[in-house]
CSV table of C-alpha atoms and ligand atoms in Angstrom, one decimal:
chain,number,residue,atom,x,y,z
A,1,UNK,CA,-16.1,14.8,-30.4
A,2,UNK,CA,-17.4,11.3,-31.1
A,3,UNK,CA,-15.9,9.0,-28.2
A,4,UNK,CA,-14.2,7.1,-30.8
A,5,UNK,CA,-12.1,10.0,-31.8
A,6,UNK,CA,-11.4,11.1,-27.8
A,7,UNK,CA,-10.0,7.2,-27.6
A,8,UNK,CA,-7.5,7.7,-30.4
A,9,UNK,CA,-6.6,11.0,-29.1
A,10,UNK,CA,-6.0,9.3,-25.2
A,11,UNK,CA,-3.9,6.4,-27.0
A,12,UNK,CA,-1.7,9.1,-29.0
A,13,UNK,CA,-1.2,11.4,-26.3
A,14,UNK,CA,0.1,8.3,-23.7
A,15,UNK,CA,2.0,7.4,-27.2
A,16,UNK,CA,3.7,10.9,-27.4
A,17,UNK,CA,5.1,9.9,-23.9
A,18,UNK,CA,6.0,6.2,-23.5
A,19,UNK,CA,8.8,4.5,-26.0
A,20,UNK,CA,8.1,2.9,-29.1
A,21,UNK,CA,7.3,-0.5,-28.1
A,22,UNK,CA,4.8,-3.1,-28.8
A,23,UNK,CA,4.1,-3.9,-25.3
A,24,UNK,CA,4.4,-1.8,-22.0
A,25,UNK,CA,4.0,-3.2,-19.0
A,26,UNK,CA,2.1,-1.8,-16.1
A,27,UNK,CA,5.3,-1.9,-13.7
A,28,UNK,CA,8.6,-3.5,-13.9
A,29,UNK,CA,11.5,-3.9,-11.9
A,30,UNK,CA,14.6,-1.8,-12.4
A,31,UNK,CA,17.7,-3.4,-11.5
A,32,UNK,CA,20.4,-0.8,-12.1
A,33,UNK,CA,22.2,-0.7,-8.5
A,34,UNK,CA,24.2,-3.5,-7.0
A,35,UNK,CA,22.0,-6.1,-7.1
A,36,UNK,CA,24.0,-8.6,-8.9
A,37,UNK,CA,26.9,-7.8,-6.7
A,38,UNK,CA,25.4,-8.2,-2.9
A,39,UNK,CA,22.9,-11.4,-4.7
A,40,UNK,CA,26.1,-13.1,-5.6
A,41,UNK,CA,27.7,-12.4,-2.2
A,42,UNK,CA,24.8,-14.2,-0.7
A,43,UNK,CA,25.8,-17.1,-2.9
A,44,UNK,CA,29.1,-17.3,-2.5
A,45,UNK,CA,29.3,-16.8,1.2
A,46,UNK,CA,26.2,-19.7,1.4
A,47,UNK,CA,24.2,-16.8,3.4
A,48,UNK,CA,20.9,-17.5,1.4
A,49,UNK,CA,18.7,-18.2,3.7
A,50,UNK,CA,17.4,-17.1,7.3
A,51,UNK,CA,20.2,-15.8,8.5
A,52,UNK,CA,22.8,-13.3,7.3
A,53,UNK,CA,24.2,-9.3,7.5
A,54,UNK,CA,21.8,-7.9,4.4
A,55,UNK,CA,19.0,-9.1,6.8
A,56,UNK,CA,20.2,-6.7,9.7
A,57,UNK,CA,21.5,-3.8,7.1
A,58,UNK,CA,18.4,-3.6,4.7
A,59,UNK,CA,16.8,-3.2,8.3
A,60,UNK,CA,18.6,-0.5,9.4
A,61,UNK,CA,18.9,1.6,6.2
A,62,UNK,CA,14.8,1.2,5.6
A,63,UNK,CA,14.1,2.2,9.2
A,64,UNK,CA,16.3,5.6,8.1
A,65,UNK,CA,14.8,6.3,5.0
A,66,UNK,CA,12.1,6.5,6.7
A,67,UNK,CA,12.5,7.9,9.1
A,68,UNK,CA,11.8,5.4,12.1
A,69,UNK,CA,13.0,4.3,15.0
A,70,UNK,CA,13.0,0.2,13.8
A,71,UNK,CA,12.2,-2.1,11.1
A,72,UNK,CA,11.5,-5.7,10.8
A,73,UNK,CA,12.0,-7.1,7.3
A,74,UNK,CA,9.3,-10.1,6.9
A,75,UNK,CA,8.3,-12.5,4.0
A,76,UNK,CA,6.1,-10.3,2.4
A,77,UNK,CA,3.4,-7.2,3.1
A,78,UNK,CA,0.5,-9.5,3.7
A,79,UNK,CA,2.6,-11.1,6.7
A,80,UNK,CA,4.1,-8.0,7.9
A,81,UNK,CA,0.1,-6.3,8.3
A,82,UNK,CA,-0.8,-9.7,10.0
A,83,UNK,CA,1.3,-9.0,12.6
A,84,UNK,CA,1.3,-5.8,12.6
A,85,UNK,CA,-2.4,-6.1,13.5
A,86,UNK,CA,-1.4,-9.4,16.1
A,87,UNK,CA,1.5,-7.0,18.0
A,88,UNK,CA,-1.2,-4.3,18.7
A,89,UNK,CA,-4.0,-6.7,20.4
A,90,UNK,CA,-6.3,-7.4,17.5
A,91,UNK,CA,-8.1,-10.5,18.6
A,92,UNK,CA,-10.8,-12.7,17.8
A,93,UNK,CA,-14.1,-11.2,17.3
A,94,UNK,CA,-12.9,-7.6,17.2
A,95,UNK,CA,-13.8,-5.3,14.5
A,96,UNK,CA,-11.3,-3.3,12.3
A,97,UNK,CA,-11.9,-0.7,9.7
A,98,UNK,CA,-10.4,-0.9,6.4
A,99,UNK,CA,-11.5,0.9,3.2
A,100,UNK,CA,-13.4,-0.9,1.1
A,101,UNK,CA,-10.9,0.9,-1.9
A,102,UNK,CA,-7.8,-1.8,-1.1
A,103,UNK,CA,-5.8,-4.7,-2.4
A,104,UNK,CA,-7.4,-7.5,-0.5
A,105,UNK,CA,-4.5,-8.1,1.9
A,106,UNK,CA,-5.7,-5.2,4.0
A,107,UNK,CA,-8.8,-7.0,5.0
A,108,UNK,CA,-7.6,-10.6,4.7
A,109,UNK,CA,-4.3,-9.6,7.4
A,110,UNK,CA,-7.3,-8.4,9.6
A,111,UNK,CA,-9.2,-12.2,9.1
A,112,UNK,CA,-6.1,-13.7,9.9
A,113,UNK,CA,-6.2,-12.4,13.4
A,114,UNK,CA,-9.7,-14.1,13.6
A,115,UNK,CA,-11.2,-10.6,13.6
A,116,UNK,CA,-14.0,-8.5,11.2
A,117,UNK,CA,-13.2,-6.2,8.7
A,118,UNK,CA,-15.4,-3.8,9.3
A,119,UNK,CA,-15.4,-1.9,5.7
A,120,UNK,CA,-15.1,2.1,5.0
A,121,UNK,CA,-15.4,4.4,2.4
A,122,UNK,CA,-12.9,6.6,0.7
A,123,UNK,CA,-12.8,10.1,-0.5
A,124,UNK,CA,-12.0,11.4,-4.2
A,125,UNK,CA,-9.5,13.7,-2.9
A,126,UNK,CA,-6.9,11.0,-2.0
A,127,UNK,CA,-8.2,8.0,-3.0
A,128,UNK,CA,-7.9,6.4,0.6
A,129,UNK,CA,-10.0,6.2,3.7
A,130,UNK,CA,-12.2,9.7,4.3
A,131,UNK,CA,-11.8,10.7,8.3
A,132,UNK,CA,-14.4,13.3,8.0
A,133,UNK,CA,-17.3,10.5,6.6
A,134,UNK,CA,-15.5,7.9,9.0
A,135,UNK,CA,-16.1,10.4,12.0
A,136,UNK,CA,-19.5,10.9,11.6
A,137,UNK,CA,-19.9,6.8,11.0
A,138,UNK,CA,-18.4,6.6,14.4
A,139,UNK,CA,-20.7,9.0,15.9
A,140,UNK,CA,-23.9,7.0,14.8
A,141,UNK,CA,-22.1,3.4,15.6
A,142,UNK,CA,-19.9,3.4,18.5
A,143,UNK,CA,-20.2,3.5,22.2
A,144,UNK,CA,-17.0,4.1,24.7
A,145,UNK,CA,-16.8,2.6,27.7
A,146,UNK,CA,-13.8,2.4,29.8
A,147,UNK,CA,-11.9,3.9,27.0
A,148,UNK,CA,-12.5,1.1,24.7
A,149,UNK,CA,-14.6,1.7,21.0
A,150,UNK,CA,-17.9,-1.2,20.7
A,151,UNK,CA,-20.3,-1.4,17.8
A,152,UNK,CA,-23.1,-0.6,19.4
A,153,UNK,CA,-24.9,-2.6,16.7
A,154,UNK,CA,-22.7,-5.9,17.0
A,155,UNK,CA,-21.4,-5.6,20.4
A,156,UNK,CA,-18.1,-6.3,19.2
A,157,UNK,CA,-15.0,-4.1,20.0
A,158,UNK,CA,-13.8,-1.8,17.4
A,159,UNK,CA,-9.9,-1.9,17.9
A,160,UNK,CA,-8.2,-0.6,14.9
A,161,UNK,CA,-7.9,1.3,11.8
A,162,UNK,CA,-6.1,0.4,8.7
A,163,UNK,CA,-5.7,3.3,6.3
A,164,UNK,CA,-4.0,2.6,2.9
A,165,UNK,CA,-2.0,5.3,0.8
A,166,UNK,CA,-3.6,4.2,-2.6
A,167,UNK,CA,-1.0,3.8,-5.5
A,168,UNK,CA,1.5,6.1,-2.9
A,169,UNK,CA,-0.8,8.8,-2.6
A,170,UNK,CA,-1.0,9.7,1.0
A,171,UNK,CA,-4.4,9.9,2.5
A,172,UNK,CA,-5.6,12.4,4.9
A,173,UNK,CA,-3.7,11.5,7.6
A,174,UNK,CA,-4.2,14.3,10.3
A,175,UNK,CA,-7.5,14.1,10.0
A,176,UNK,CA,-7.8,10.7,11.0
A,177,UNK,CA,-5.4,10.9,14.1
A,178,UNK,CA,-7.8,13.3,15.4
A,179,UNK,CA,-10.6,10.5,14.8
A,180,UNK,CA,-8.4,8.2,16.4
A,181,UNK,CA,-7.8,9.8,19.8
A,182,UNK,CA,-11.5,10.5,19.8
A,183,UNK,CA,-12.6,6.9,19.6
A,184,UNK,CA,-9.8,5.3,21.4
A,185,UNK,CA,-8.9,3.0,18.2
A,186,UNK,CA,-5.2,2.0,17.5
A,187,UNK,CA,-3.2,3.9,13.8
A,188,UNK,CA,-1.9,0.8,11.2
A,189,UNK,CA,-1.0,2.3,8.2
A,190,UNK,CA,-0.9,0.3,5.4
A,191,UNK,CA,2.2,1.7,3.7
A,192,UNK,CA,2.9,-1.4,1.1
A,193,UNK,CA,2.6,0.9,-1.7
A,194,UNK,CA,3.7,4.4,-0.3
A,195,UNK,CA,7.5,4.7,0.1
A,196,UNK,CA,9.1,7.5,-0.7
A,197,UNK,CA,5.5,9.0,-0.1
A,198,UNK,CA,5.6,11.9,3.0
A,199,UNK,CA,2.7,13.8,4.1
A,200,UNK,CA,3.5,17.6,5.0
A,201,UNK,CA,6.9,16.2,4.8
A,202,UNK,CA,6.9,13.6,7.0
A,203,UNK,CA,7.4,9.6,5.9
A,204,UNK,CA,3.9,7.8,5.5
A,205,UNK,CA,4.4,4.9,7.9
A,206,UNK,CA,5.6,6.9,10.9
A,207,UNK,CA,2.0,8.0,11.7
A,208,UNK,CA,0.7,5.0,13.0
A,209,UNK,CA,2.0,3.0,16.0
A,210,UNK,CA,2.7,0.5,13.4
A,211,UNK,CA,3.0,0.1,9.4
A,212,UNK,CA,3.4,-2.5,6.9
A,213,UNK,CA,5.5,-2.0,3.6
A,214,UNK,CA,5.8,-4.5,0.7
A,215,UNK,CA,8.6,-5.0,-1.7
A,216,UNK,CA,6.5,-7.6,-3.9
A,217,UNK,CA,7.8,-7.7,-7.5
A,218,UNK,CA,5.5,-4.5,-8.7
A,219,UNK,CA,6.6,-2.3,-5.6
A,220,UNK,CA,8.5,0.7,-6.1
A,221,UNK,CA,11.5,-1.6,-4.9
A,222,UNK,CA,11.7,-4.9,-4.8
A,223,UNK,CA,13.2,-7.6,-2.9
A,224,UNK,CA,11.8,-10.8,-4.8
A,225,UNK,CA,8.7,-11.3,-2.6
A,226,UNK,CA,9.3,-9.2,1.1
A,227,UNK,CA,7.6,-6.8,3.4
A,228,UNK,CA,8.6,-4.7,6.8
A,229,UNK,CA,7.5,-4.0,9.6
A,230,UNK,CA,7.8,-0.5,11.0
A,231,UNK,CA,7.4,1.7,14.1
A,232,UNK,CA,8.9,3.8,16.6
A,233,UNK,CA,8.8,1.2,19.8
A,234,UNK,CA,11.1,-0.8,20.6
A,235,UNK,CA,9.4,-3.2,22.3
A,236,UNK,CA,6.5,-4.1,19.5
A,237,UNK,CA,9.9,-4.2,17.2
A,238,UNK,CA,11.0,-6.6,19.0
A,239,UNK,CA,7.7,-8.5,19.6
A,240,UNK,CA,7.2,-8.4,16.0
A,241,UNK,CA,10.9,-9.8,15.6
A,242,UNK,CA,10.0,-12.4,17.8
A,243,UNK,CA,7.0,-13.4,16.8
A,244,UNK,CA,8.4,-14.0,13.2
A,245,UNK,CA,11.1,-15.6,13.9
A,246,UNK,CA,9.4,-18.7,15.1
A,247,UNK,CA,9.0,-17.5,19.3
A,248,UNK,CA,12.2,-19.2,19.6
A,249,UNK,CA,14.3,-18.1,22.6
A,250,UNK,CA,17.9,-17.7,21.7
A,251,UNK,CA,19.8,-20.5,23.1
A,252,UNK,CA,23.3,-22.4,22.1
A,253,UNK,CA,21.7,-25.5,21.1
A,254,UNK,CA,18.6,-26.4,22.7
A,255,UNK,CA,14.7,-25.8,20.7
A,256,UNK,CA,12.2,-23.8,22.8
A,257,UNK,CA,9.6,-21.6,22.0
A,258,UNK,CA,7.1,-19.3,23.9
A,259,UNK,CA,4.6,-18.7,21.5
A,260,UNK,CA,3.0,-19.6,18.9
A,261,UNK,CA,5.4,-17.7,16.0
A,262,UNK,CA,5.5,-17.8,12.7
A,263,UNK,CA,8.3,-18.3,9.9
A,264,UNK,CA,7.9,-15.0,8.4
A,265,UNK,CA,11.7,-13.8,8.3
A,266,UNK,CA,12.9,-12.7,5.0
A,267,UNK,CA,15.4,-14.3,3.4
A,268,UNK,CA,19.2,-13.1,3.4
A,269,UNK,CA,19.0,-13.3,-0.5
A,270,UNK,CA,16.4,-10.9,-0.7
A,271,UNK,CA,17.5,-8.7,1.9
A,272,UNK,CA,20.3,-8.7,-0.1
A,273,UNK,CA,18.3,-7.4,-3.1
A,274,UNK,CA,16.6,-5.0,-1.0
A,275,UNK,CA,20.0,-3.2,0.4
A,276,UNK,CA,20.9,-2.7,-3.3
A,277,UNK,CA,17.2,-1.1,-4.5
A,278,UNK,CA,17.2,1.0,-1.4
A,279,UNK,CA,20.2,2.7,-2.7
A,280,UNK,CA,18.5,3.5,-6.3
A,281,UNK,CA,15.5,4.8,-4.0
A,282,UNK,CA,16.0,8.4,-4.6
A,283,UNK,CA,16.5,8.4,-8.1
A,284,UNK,CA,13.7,5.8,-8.7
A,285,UNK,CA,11.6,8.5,-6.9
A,286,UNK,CA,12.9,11.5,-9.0
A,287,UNK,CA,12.0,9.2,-12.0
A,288,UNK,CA,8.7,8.9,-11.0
A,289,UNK,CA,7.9,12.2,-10.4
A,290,UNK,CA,9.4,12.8,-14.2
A,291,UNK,CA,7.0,10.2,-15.4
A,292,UNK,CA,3.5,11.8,-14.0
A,293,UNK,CA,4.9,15.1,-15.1
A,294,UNK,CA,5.2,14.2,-19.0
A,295,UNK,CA,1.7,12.3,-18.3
A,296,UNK,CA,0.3,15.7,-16.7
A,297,UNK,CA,1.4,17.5,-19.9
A,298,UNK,CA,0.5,15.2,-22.6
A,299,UNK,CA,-3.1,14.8,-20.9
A,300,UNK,CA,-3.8,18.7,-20.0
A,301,UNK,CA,-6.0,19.6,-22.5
A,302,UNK,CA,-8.2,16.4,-22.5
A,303,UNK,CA,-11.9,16.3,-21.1
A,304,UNK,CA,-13.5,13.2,-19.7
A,305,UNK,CA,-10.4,12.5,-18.0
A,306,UNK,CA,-7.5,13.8,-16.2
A,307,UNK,CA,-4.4,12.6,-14.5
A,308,UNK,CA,-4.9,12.0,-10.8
A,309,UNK,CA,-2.5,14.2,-9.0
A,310,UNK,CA,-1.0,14.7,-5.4
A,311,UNK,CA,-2.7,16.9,-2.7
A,312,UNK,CA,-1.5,19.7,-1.6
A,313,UNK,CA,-0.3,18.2,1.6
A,314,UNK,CA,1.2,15.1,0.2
A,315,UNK,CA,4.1,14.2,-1.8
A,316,UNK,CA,3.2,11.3,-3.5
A,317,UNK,CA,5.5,8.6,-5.2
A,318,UNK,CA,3.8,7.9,-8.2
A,319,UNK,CA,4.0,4.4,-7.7
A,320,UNK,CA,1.1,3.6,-10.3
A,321,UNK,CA,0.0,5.6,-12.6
A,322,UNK,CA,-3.7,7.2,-12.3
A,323,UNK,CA,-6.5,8.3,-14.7
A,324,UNK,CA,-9.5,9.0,-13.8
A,325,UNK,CA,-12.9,9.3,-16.1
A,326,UNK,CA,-14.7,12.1,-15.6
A,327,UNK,CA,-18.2,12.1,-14.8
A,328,UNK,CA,-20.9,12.0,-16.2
A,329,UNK,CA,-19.1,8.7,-17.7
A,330,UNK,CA,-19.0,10.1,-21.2
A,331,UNK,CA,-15.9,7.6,-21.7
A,332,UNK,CA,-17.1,4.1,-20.2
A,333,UNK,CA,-13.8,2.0,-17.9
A,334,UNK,CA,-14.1,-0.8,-20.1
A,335,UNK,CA,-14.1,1.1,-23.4
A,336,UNK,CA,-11.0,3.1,-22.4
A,337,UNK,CA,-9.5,-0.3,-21.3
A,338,UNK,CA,-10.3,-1.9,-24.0
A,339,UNK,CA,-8.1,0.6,-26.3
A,340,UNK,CA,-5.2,0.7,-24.3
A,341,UNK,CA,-4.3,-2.6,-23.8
A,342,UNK,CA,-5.2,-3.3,-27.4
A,343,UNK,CA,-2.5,-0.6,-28.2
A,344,UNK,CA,0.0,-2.4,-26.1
A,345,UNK,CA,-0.7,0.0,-23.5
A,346,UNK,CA,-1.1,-2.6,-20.2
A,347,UNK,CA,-3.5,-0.9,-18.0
A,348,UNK,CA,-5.8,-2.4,-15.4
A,349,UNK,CA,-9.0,-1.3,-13.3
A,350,UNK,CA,-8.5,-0.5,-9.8
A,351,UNK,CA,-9.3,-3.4,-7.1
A,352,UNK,CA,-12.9,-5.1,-7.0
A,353,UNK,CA,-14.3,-3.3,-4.0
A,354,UNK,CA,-14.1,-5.6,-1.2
A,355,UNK,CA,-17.7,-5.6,-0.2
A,356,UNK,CA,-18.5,-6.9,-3.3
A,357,UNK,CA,-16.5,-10.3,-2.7
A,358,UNK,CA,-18.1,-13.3,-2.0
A,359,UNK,CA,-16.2,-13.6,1.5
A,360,UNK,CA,-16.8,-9.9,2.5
A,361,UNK,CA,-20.0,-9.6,1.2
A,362,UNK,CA,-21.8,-9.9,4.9
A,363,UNK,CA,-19.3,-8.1,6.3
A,364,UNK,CA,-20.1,-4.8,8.6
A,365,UNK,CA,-19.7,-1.6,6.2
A,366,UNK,CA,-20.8,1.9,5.9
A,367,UNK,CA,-22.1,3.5,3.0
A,368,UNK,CA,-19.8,3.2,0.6
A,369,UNK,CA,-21.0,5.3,-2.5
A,370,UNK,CA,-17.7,7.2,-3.2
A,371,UNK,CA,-15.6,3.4,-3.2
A,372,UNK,CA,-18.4,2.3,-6.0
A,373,UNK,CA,-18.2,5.5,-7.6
A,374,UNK,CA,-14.0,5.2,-8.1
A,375,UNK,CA,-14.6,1.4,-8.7
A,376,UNK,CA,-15.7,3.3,-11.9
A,377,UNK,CA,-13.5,5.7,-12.6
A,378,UNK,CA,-10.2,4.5,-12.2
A,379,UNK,CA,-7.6,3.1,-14.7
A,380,UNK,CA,-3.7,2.5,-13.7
A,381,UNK,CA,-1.6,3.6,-16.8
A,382,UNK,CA,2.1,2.2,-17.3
A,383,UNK,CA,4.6,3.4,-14.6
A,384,UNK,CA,7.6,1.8,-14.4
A,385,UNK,CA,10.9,3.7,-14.1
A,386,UNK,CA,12.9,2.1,-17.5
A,387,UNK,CA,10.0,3.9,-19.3
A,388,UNK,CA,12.5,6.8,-19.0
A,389,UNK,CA,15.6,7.2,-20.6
A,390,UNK,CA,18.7,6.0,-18.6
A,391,UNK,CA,17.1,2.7,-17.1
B,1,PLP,C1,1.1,-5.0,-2.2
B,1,PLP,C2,0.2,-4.7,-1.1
B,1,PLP,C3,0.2,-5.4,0.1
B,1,PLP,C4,1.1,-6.6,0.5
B,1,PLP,O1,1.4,-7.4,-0.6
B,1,PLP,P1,2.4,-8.6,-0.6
B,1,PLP,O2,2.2,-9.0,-2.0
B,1,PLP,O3,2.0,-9.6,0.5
B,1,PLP,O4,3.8,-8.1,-0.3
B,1,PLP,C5,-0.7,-5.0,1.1
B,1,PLP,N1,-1.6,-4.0,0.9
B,1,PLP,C6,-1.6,-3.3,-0.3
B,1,PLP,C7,-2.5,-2.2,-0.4
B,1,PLP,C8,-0.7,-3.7,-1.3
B,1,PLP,O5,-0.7,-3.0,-2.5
């Protein structure tokens, strides 16, 4: 088959499943709950701003779904990882891994702290961070001493890793605990596009000391702009709580601070927002699931590509929408892109790997063939719930 013809054939299959539309977006919003209702109570009470019950409530139900002992609801993801990183001791002139394969605020929460993204590669399995090629990394590269991790190239201390479940699917996450203990370096899971994703049935987000969630616009639920903070201790909850909520110390009237906080706090309006998508949460998920399955069928009996689906230890949310071009490349990215969103089909390459950024280009890193190879091989596909009927 001459490519041209396989193109056609890719646009009419995704055709067969998606409604009749000029335009599809990559992901929208579905606002089918009671999100008029609580958004309107916000207004109408005057609770719109830092302080109010959804705050406390869209807290308390996210920490359940879950499955965690405490949540802290925040601005957005890229603040809730900042901290994240800031509650567990990430300081200046550490080192922290991140894969390479990531939206940028991995790496960017990790400059924040005044510390080095140290970059990792991923495996084709999961599309996330790859323990077993991190492991043997860390066997060429680190030193222990006094049960703390050094770069025994830089000299600098190695104090965290943050793994990302790529478009919900979770990564390998076992695996890397194990690395973990071995090197003494501290779990952040970077979980802003993974809920409703479990690994062998358990919550991603619960397996590092702490996690960072997002509920940007393009989430699986949104709240506006927002992001949480999760984990099972009570006192790094309440650090974090602290921390971005200004440092102040509760008082009657009086000002005072004992640290340098920040104004992260979410917003009682889009907490509000948040309580009512966390209640369409389960059927948001089942309506995923539906989607990838039609994509599955329509796409079976296709070469050069196939539908990237969940391991056999994950569940996965589906949040975006995965093909993958098979090697050897008979199908080029660009080409395939090209089509779709010239059919009205919005799809989009997978991040620039982050070594190849200006600002990360000097940046420690491994080797980080299987990142350049996906770089390649990727291409989201429309995935929003309303793409199915009944939203
Ligand atoms: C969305 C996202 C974030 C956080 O994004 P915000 O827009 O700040 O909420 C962080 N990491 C990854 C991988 C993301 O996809």
């Amino acid at each position: 088959m001459m490519n041209e013809e396989k193109l056609t054939l890719i646009v009419g299959k995704l055709k067969e499943v998606l409604p009749k539309k000029d335009f599809i977006p990559l992901h929208e919003p579905s606002f089918v709950g009671n999100e008029w209702k609580y958004v309107k109570d916000c207004i109408d009470t005057g609770w719109v701003s830092s302080v109010g019950r959804y705050v406390e409530l869209f807290e308390k139900n996210l920490a359940e779904f879950i499955g965690a002992k405490r949540a802290v609801a925040v601005v957005n993801g890229t603040a809730a990882l900042h901290i994240a990183l800031k509650i567990l001791g990430v300081r200046e002139n550490d080192e922290v891994l991140v894969p390479a394969l990531t939206f940028i605020a991995t790496a960017n929460a990790v400059v924040y702290c005044g510390a080095i993204p140290h970059f990792v590669d991923v495996e084709e399995r999961t599309l996330g961070l790859d323990p077993y090629k991190l492991n043997e990394y860390l066997y060429e590269i680190a030193d222990i001493k006094n049960g703390v991790c050094y770069n025994k190239f830089t000299g600098r201390r190695i104090r965290a890793v943050v793994p990302m479940h790529t478009f919900g699917h979770p990564i390998d996450i076992e695996t890397l605990i194990e690395v973990c203990n071995e090197y003494h370096l501290v779990l952040v899971e970077d979980a802003a596009e993974s809920l409703g994703s479990y690994y062998k049935g358990k919550h991603t987000g619960v397996f590092g000391t702490v996690s960072a969630f997002s509920f940007n616009g393009n989430k699986i639920i949104t709240t506006g702009g927002g992001g949480a903070i999760v984990t099972n201790d009570d006192r790094l909850a309440d650090l974090a709580k602290h921390l971005t909520s200004t440092a102040k110390i509760p008082h009657r009237w009086e000002y005072v601070h004992d640290m340098h906080g920040y104004n992260y706090r979410m917003p009682n309006i889009n907490a509000a927002l948040g309580c009512a998508q966390l209640e369409k949460l389960p059927e948001f998920l089942t309506k995923k699931r539906e989607l990838a399955k039609k994509y599955i069928e329509a796409l079976r009996d296709i070469t050069g590509i196939h539908f990237f689906e969940e391991t056999h230890f994950s569940k996965s949310n589906y949040w975006l929408n995965t093909l993958i071009i098979e090697e050897p490349f008979e199908l080029k990215r660009d080409e395939l892109l090209k089509v779709l969103n010239d059919s009205g089909i919005m799809s989009r390459p997978v991040w620039r790997p982050l070594h190849q950024l200006k600002m990360y280009k000097d940046n420690p890193m491994m080797d980080l063939s299987m990142t350049e190879k996906l770089y390649q091989k990727i291409i989201n596909i429309p995935s929003s719930m309303s793409l199915l009927e009944g939203f």
